[in-house]
Coordinates of N, CA and C in Angstrom, one line a residue:
X20 N 40.0 6.9 32.6 CA 38.8 6.9 31.8 C 37.7 6.1 32.4
X21 N 38.0 5.0 33.1 CA 37.0 4.1 33.7 C 36.3 4.8 34.8
X22 N 35.0 4.7 34.8 CA 34.1 5.2 35.9 C 33.6 4.0 36.6
X23 N 34.1 3.7 37.8 CA 33.8 2.5 38.5 C 32.3 2.2 38.7
X24 N 31.5 3.3 38.9 CA 30.1 3.0 39.1 C 29.4 2.6 37.9
X25 N 29.9 2.9 36.7 CA 29.3 2.5 35.4 C 29.7 1.2 34.9
X26 N 30.8 0.6 35.4 CA 31.3 -0.6 34.9 C 30.8 -1.8 35.8
X27 N 30.3 -2.8 35.2 CA 29.9 -4.0 35.9 C 31.1 -5.0 36.0
X28 N 31.3 -5.5 37.1 CA 32.3 -6.6 37.2 C 31.7 -7.8 36.6
X29 N 32.5 -8.8 36.3 CA 32.1 -10.0 35.7 C 31.0 -10.7 36.6
X30 N 31.3 -10.6 37.9 CA 30.3 -11.2 38.8 C 29.0 -10.5 38.8
X31 N 29.0 -9.2 38.7 CA 27.7 -8.4 38.6 C 27.0 -8.7 37.2
X32 N 27.8 -8.8 36.2 CA 27.2 -9.1 34.9 C 26.6 -10.5 34.9
X33 N 27.3 -11.5 35.5 CA 26.7 -12.8 35.6 C 25.5 -12.8 36.4
X34 N 25.4 -12.0 37.5 CA 24.2 -11.9 38.3 C 23.1 -11.3 37.6
X35 N 23.4 -10.3 36.8 CA 22.3 -9.7 36.0 C 21.8 -10.7 34.9
X36 N 22.7 -11.4 34.3 CA 22.3 -12.4 33.3 C 21.5 -13.4 33.9
X37 N 21.8 -13.9 35.1 CA 21.0 -14.9 35.8 C 19.7 -14.4 36.1
X38 N 19.6 -13.1 36.6 CA 18.3 -12.6 36.9 C 17.4 -12.4 35.7
X39 N 18.0 -12.0 34.6 CA 17.2 -11.9 33.3 C 16.7 -13.2 32.9
X40 N 17.5 -14.3 33.0 CA 17.1 -15.6 32.6 C 16.0 -16.1 33.6
X41 N 16.2 -15.8 34.8 CA 15.2 -16.2 35.8 C 13.8 -15.5 35.6
X42 N 13.9 -14.2 35.4 CA 12.7 -13.4 35.1 C 12.0 -13.9 33.9
X43 N 12.8 -14.2 32.8 CA 12.2 -14.6 31.6 C 11.6 -16.0 31.7
X44 N 12.3 -16.9 32.2 CA 11.9 -18.3 32.2 C 10.8 -18.6 33.3
X45 N 10.8 -17.9 34.3 CA 9.8 -18.1 35.4 C 8.7 -17.1 35.3
X46 N 8.2 -16.8 34.2 CA 7.2 -15.8 33.9 C 6.1 -16.5 33.2
X47 N 4.8 -16.1 33.5 CA 3.7 -16.6 32.7 C 3.5 -15.7 31.5
X48 N 3.4 -16.3 30.3 CA 3.2 -15.5 29.1 C 1.8 -15.9 28.5
X49 N 1.2 -14.9 27.9 CA -0.1 -15.0 27.3 C -0.1 -14.4 26.0
X50 N -0.8 -14.9 25.0 CA -0.9 -14.3 23.7 C -2.1 -13.3 23.7
X51 N -1.8 -12.2 23.1 CA -2.8 -11.1 22.9 C -2.9 -10.8 21.4
X52 N -4.1 -10.5 20.9 CA -4.2 -10.0 19.6 C -3.8 -8.5 19.6
X53 N -3.0 -8.2 18.5 CA -2.5 -6.8 18.4 C -3.6 -5.8 18.5
X54 N -4.8 -6.1 17.9 CA -5.9 -5.1 17.9 C -6.5 -5.0 19.3
X55 N -6.2 -5.9 20.2 CA -6.8 -5.7 21.6 C -5.9 -4.8 22.4
X56 N -4.7 -4.6 22.0 CA -3.8 -3.7 22.7 C -3.5 -2.4 22.1
X57 N -3.6 -2.4 20.7 CA -3.2 -1.2 19.9 C -4.4 -0.8 19.0
X58 N -4.4 0.5 18.6 CA -5.3 1.0 17.6 C -4.6 1.8 16.6
X59 N -5.0 1.7 15.4 CA -4.4 2.5 14.3 C -4.8 4.0 14.5
X60 N -3.9 4.9 14.2 CA -4.2 6.3 14.3 C -4.5 6.8 12.9
X61 N -5.6 7.5 12.7 CA -6.0 8.1 11.5 C -5.2 9.4 11.3
X62 N -4.6 9.6 10.1 CA -3.8 10.8 9.8 C -4.3 11.4 8.6
X63 N -4.0 12.7 8.5 CA -4.3 13.5 7.3 C -3.4 13.1 6.1
X64 N -4.0 13.2 4.9 CA -3.2 12.9 3.7 C -2.3 14.1 3.4
X65 N -1.0 13.9 3.4 CA -0.1 15.0 3.2 C 0.9 14.7 2.1
X66 N 0.5 13.8 1.2 CA 1.3 13.4 0.1 C 1.7 14.5 -0.8
X67 N 0.9 15.6 -0.9 CA 1.3 16.7 -1.8 C 2.0 17.9 -1.1
X68 N 2.3 17.7 0.2 CA 3.0 18.7 1.0 C 4.4 18.8 0.4
X69 N 4.9 20.0 0.3 CA 6.3 20.3 -0.2 C 7.3 20.0 0.9
X70 N 8.5 20.3 0.6 CA 9.6 20.1 1.5 C 9.5 20.9 2.8
X71 N 10.0 20.5 3.9 CA 9.9 21.2 5.1 C 10.8 20.6 6.2
X72 N 10.4 20.8 7.4 CA 11.3 20.3 8.5 C 10.6 19.2 9.4
X73 N 9.4 18.7 9.0 CA 8.7 17.7 9.7 C 9.1 16.3 9.2
X74 N 9.7 15.4 10.0 CA 10.0 14.1 9.6 C 8.7 13.3 9.2
X75 N 8.8 12.6 8.1 CA 7.6 11.8 7.6 C 8.0 10.4 7.3
X76 N 7.2 9.5 7.7 CA 7.5 8.1 7.4 C 7.0 7.6 6.0
X77 N 7.8 6.7 5.4 CA 7.5 6.1 4.2 C 7.7 4.6 4.4
X78 N 7.8 3.8 3.3 CA 7.9 2.4 3.4 C 9.4 1.9 3.6
X79 N 10.3 2.8 3.9 CA 11.7 2.4 4.1 C 11.8 1.7 5.5
X80 N 12.8 0.8 5.5 CA 13.0 0.1 6.8 C 14.3 0.5 7.5
X81 N 14.9 1.6 7.1 CA 16.1 2.2 7.7 C 15.7 3.6 8.2
X82 N 16.7 4.2 8.9 CA 16.5 5.6 9.4 C 15.3 5.8 10.2
X83 N 14.9 4.8 11.0 CA 13.7 4.8 11.8 C 12.5 5.1 11.0
X84 N 12.5 4.7 9.8 CA 11.4 4.8 8.8 C 11.2 6.2 8.3
X85 N 12.0 7.2 8.6 CA 11.8 8.5 8.2 C 12.5 8.7 6.8
X86 N 11.6 8.8 5.8 CA 12.0 8.9 4.4 C 12.1 10.2 3.8
X87 N 11.4 11.2 4.5 CA 11.4 12.5 3.8 C 11.0 13.6 4.9
X88 N 11.4 14.8 4.6 CA 11.0 15.9 5.5 C 10.0 16.8 4.7
X89 N 8.9 17.1 5.3 CA 7.8 17.8 4.6 C 7.4 19.0 5.4
X90 N 6.6 19.8 4.7 CA 5.9 21.0 5.4 C 4.9 20.4 6.4
X91 N 4.8 21.0 7.6 CA 3.8 20.5 8.6 C 2.4 20.9 8.3
X92 N 2.2 21.7 7.2 CA 0.8 22.3 6.9 C -0.2 21.1 6.8
X93 N -1.2 21.1 7.7 CA -2.3 20.1 7.6 C -1.9 18.7 8.1
X94 N -0.7 18.6 8.5 CA -0.2 17.2 8.9 C -0.7 16.8 10.3
X95 N -1.0 15.6 10.5 CA -1.2 15.0 11.8 C 0.1 14.8 12.5
X96 N 0.5 15.6 13.5 CA 1.8 15.4 14.1 C 1.6 14.5 15.3
X97 N 2.5 13.4 15.2 CA 2.4 12.4 16.3 C 3.7 12.3 17.0
X98 N 3.7 11.7 18.2 CA 4.9 11.5 19.0 C 4.7 10.4 20.0
X99 N 5.7 9.6 20.3 CA 5.6 8.5 21.3 C 4.6 7.5 20.9
X100 N 4.6 7.1 19.6 CA 3.7 6.1 19.1 C 4.5 5.2 18.2
X101 N 3.9 4.1 17.7 CA 4.6 3.2 16.8 C 4.2 3.6 15.4
X102 N 5.1 3.3 14.5 CA 4.8 3.4 13.0 C 5.2 2.1 12.4
X103 N 4.7 1.9 11.2 CA 5.0 0.6 10.6 C 5.0 0.8 9.0
X104 N 5.7 -0.1 8.4 CA 5.7 -0.1 6.9 C 4.4 -0.8 6.5
X105 N 3.8 -0.3 5.4 CA 2.6 -1.0 4.9 C 3.0 -1.7 3.6
X106 N 4.1 -1.3 3.0 CA 4.7 -1.9 1.8 C 6.1 -2.3 2.0
X107 N 6.6 -3.2 1.2 CA 8.0 -3.6 1.4 C 8.2 -4.6 2.5
X108 N 9.3 -4.6 3.1 CA 9.6 -5.5 4.2 C 8.8 -5.0 5.4
X109 N 8.1 -5.9 6.1 CA 7.3 -5.5 7.3 C 8.2 -5.2 8.4
X110 N 8.0 -4.0 9.0 CA 8.8 -3.6 10.2 C 8.1 -2.5 11.0
X111 N 8.2 -2.6 12.3 CA 7.6 -1.6 13.2 C 8.7 -0.8 13.8
X112 N 8.4 0.5 14.2 CA 9.3 1.4 14.7 C 8.7 2.2 15.9
X113 N 9.5 2.6 16.8 CA 9.0 3.5 17.9 C 9.4 4.9 17.5
X114 N 8.5 5.9 17.5 CA 8.8 7.2 17.1 C 8.7 8.1 18.4
X115 N 9.8 8.4 19.0 CA 9.8 9.3 20.2 C 9.7 10.8 20.0
X116 N 9.9 11.2 18.7 CA 9.9 12.6 18.4 C 8.8 12.9 17.4
X117 N 8.4 14.2 17.3 CA 7.3 14.6 16.4 C 7.6 14.1 15.0
X118 N 6.6 13.6 14.3 CA 6.7 13.1 12.9 C 5.2 13.0 12.4
X119 N 5.1 12.7 11.1 CA 3.8 12.4 10.5 C 4.0 11.2 9.5
X120 N 2.8 10.8 9.1 CA 2.8 9.6 8.1 C 2.7 10.3 6.7
X121 N 3.6 9.9 5.8 CA 3.5 10.4 4.5 C 2.8 9.4 3.5
X122 N 3.5 8.2 3.3 CA 2.9 7.2 2.4 C 3.4 5.8 2.7
X123 N 2.7 4.8 2.3 CA 3.1 3.4 2.5 C 3.4 3.1 3.9
X124 N 2.8 3.7 4.9 CA 3.1 3.4 6.3 C 1.9 3.8 7.1
X125 N 1.9 3.5 8.4 CA 0.8 3.9 9.2 C 1.3 4.0 10.7
X126 N 0.5 4.6 11.5 CA 0.9 4.7 13.0 C -0.1 4.0 13.8
X127 N 0.3 3.6 15.0 CA -0.6 3.0 15.9 C -0.1 3.3 17.4
X128 N -1.1 3.2 18.3 CA -0.8 3.5 19.7 C -1.5 2.5 20.6
X129 N -1.1 2.6 21.9 CA -1.8 1.7 22.9 C -3.2 2.2 23.0
X130 N -4.1 1.3 23.2 CA -5.5 1.6 23.3 C -5.8 2.2 24.7
X131 N -5.0 2.0 25.6 CA -5.2 2.5 27.0 C -3.9 3.2 27.4
X132 N -4.1 4.1 28.4 CA -2.9 4.9 28.8 C -1.9 4.0 29.6
X133 N -0.7 4.2 29.2 CA 0.4 3.5 29.9 C 1.5 4.6 30.2
X134 N 2.3 4.2 31.1 CA 3.4 5.1 31.5 C 4.3 5.3 30.3
X135 N 4.7 6.5 30.0 CA 5.5 6.8 28.7 C 7.0 6.4 28.9
X136 N 7.3 5.4 29.6 CA 8.7 5.0 29.7 C 9.2 4.3 28.5
X137 N 10.3 4.6 28.1 CA 10.9 4.1 26.8 C 11.0 2.6 26.9
X138 N 11.3 2.0 28.1 CA 11.4 0.6 28.3 C 10.2 -0.2 27.7
X139 N 9.0 0.4 28.0 CA 7.8 -0.3 27.5 C 7.7 -0.3 26.0
X140 N 8.0 0.8 25.4 CA 8.0 0.8 23.9 C 9.0 -0.1 23.3
X141 N 10.2 -0.1 23.9 CA 11.3 -1.0 23.4 C 10.9 -2.5 23.5
X142 N 10.3 -2.9 24.6 CA 9.9 -4.3 24.8 C 8.8 -4.6 23.8
X143 N 7.8 -3.8 23.7 CA 6.7 -4.1 22.7 C 7.2 -4.1 21.3
X144 N 8.2 -3.2 21.0 CA 8.7 -3.2 19.6 C 9.3 -4.5 19.3
X145 N 10.1 -5.1 20.2 CA 10.7 -6.4 19.9 C 9.6 -7.5 19.7
X146 N 8.5 -7.4 20.5 CA 7.4 -8.4 20.3 C 6.7 -8.2 19.0
X147 N 6.5 -6.9 18.6 CA 5.8 -6.6 17.4 C 6.6 -7.0 16.2
X148 N 7.9 -6.8 16.2 CA 8.7 -7.1 15.0 C 8.9 -8.6 14.8
X149 N 8.6 -9.4 15.8 CA 8.5 -10.8 15.6 C 7.4 -11.2 14.6
X150 N 6.3 -10.4 14.7 CA 5.2 -10.6 13.8 C 5.5 -9.9 12.5
X151 N 5.9 -8.7 12.5 CA 6.2 -8.0 11.2 C 7.2 -8.7 10.3
X152 N 8.1 -9.4 10.9 CA 9.1 -10.0 10.0 C 8.6 -11.1 9.1
X153 N 7.3 -11.5 9.3 CA 6.7 -12.5 8.4 C 6.2 -11.8 7.1
X154 N 6.2 -10.5 7.1 CA 5.6 -9.8 5.9 C 6.6 -9.3 5.0
X155 N 6.2 -9.1 3.7 CA 7.1 -8.7 2.7 C 6.4 -7.9 1.6
X156 N 7.1 -7.6 0.6 CA 6.5 -6.8 -0.5 C 5.3 -7.6 -1.1
X157 N 5.4 -8.9 -1.2 CA 4.3 -9.7 -1.8 C 3.2 -10.0 -0.8
X158 N 3.5 -9.9 0.5 CA 2.6 -10.1 1.6 C 2.6 -8.9 2.5
X159 N 2.0 -7.9 2.1 CA 2.1 -6.5 2.7 C 1.6 -6.5 4.2
X160 N 2.3 -5.8 5.0 CA 2.0 -5.7 6.4 C 1.0 -4.6 6.7
X161 N -0.1 -4.7 6.1 CA -1.2 -3.7 6.4 C -1.8 -3.8 7.8
X162 N -2.4 -2.8 8.3 CA -3.0 -2.8 9.6 C -4.0 -3.9 9.7
X163 N -4.8 -4.1 8.7 CA -5.9 -5.1 8.7 C -5.3 -6.5 8.9
X164 N -4.1 -6.8 8.3 CA -3.5 -8.1 8.5 C -2.8 -8.2 9.9
X165 N -2.0 -7.2 10.2 CA -1.2 -7.2 11.4 C -2.1 -7.2 12.7
X166 N -3.2 -6.4 12.6 CA -4.0 -6.3 13.8 C -4.6 -7.6 14.4
X167 N -4.8 -8.6 13.5 CA -5.3 -9.9 13.9 C -4.2 -10.8 14.4
X168 N -3.0 -10.5 14.3 CA -1.9 -11.3 14.7 C -1.8 -11.4 16.3
X169 N -1.1 -12.4 16.7 CA -0.9 -12.6 18.2 C 0.5 -12.3 18.6
X170 N 0.7 -11.6 19.8 CA 2.0 -11.5 20.3 C 2.0 -12.0 21.8
X171 N 3.1 -12.6 22.2 CA 3.2 -13.2 23.6 C 3.7 -12.1 24.5
X172 N 3.0 -11.9 25.6 CA 3.5 -10.9 26.6 C 3.4 -11.5 28.0
X173 N 4.2 -11.0 28.9 CA 4.2 -11.5 30.3 C 2.9 -11.0 31.0
X174 N 2.4 -11.8 31.8 CA 1.2 -11.4 32.6 C 1.4 -11.6 34.1
X175 N 0.6 -10.8 34.8 CA 0.6 -10.9 36.3 C -0.4 -11.9 36.8
X176 N -0.6 -11.9 38.1 CA -1.6 -12.9 38.7 C -3.0 -12.7 38.2
X177 N -3.3 -11.5 37.8 CA -4.7 -11.2 37.3 C -4.8 -11.4 35.8
X178 N -3.8 -12.0 35.2 CA -3.8 -12.2 33.7 C -3.7 -10.9 32.9
X179 N -3.2 -9.9 33.5 CA -3.0 -8.6 32.8 C -1.6 -8.4 32.4
X180 N -1.3 -7.6 31.4 CA 0.1 -7.4 31.0 C 0.9 -6.9 32.2
X181 N 2.0 -7.5 32.4 CA 2.9 -7.3 33.6 C 3.9 -6.2 33.3
X182 N 3.5 -4.9 33.4 CA 4.4 -3.8 33.1 C 5.6 -3.7 34.1
X183 N 5.4 -4.2 35.3 CA 6.5 -4.1 36.2 C 7.6 -5.1 35.7
X184 N 7.3 -6.2 35.3 CA 8.2 -7.2 34.7 C 8.9 -6.6 33.5
X185 N 8.1 -6.0 32.6 CA 8.7 -5.4 31.4 C 9.7 -4.4 31.7
X186 N 9.4 -3.5 32.7 CA 10.3 -2.4 33.0 C 11.6 -3.0 33.6
X187 N 11.5 -3.9 34.5 CA 12.7 -4.5 35.1 C 13.5 -5.3 34.1
X188 N 12.9 -6.1 33.3 CA 13.5 -6.9 32.3 C 14.3 -6.1 31.3
X189 N 13.7 -5.0 30.8 CA 14.3 -4.2 29.8 C 15.4 -3.4 30.5
X190 N 15.2 -2.9 31.7 CA 16.3 -2.2 32.4 C 17.5 -3.0 32.5
X191 N 17.4 -4.3 32.9 CA 18.5 -5.2 33.1 C 19.3 -5.4 31.8
X192 N 18.5 -5.6 30.7 CA 19.2 -5.8 29.4 C 19.9 -4.5 29.0
X193 N 19.3 -3.4 29.2 CA 19.9 -2.1 28.9 C 21.2 -1.9 29.7
X194 N 21.2 -2.3 30.9 CA 22.4 -2.1 31.8 C 23.5 -3.0 31.3
X195 N 23.2 -4.2 30.9 CA 24.3 -5.1 30.4 C 24.8 -4.5 29.0
X196 N 23.9 -4.1 28.2 CA 24.4 -3.5 26.9 C 25.3 -2.3 27.1
X197 N 24.8 -1.4 28.0 CA 25.6 -0.2 28.3 C 27.0 -0.6 28.9
X198 N 27.0 -1.6 29.7 CA 28.3 -2.1 30.2 C 29.2 -2.6 29.1
X199 N 28.6 -3.3 28.2 CA 29.4 -3.8 27.0 C 30.0 -2.7 26.2
X200 N 29.2 -1.6 26.0 CA 29.7 -0.5 25.3 C 30.8 0.2 26.0
X201 N 30.7 0.4 27.3 CA 31.7 1.1 28.1 C 33.0 0.2 28.1
X202 N 32.9 -1.1 28.3 CA 34.0 -1.9 28.2 C 34.7 -1.8 26.9
X203 N 34.0 -1.8 25.8 CA 34.5 -1.7 24.4 C 35.3 -0.4 24.3
X204 N 34.6 0.7 24.7 CA 35.3 2.0 24.6 C 36.5 2.1 25.4
X205 N 36.5 1.5 26.7 CA 37.7 1.5 27.5 C 38.9 0.8 26.9
X206 N 38.6 -0.3 26.2 CA 39.6 -1.1 25.6 C 40.2 -0.3 24.4
X207 N 39.4 0.4 23.7 CA 39.9 1.2 22.5 C 40.8 2.3 23.1
X208 N 40.4 2.9 24.2 CA 41.2 4.0 24.8 C 42.5 3.5 25.2
X209 N 42.5 2.3 25.8 CA 43.8 1.7 26.3 C 44.8 1.6 25.1
X210 N 44.3 1.4 23.9 CA 45.2 1.2 22.8 C 46.0 2.5 22.5
X211 N 45.4 3.6 22.8 CA 46.1 4.9 22.5 C 46.9 5.2 23.7

């Protein structure tokens, strides 16, 4: 069952862990206002749309925020953007597949063009959710409130967001997690 090229040895895992720590600790971080990096996306009101096959976000914080499937008629169909709850527990999500906004939620995207690599979205999602976790039903995570918040991001020598670091850092973490999953699976298979 074991595929040698997919499994990290303990030495390799330790080396990856050391590289992650080195990358993280020896990096310059800068705070950015969310509204300086992202912009809210205006969407059509589809609250009266009947059932259909288009995933739609609501205020839920599970199932990647997809609370209902509606008819796509008149809907603003989005993909590869962030969505967030506007009511309930504050939380942001990355939406890699087509969806629309139904109610009690909103979508936002990068203000400038970035490479559509999943690593970038995952990294930013972690940073965003550090902010969103401060919000609740009594203190709603509306765009007007969230957009003024600060998030810390790694910067390069020109004081710009360091996308090279983000890509490498996220890749290393994903590799370690994948290794843990493979090791877990292999141990389960050995039992049988």
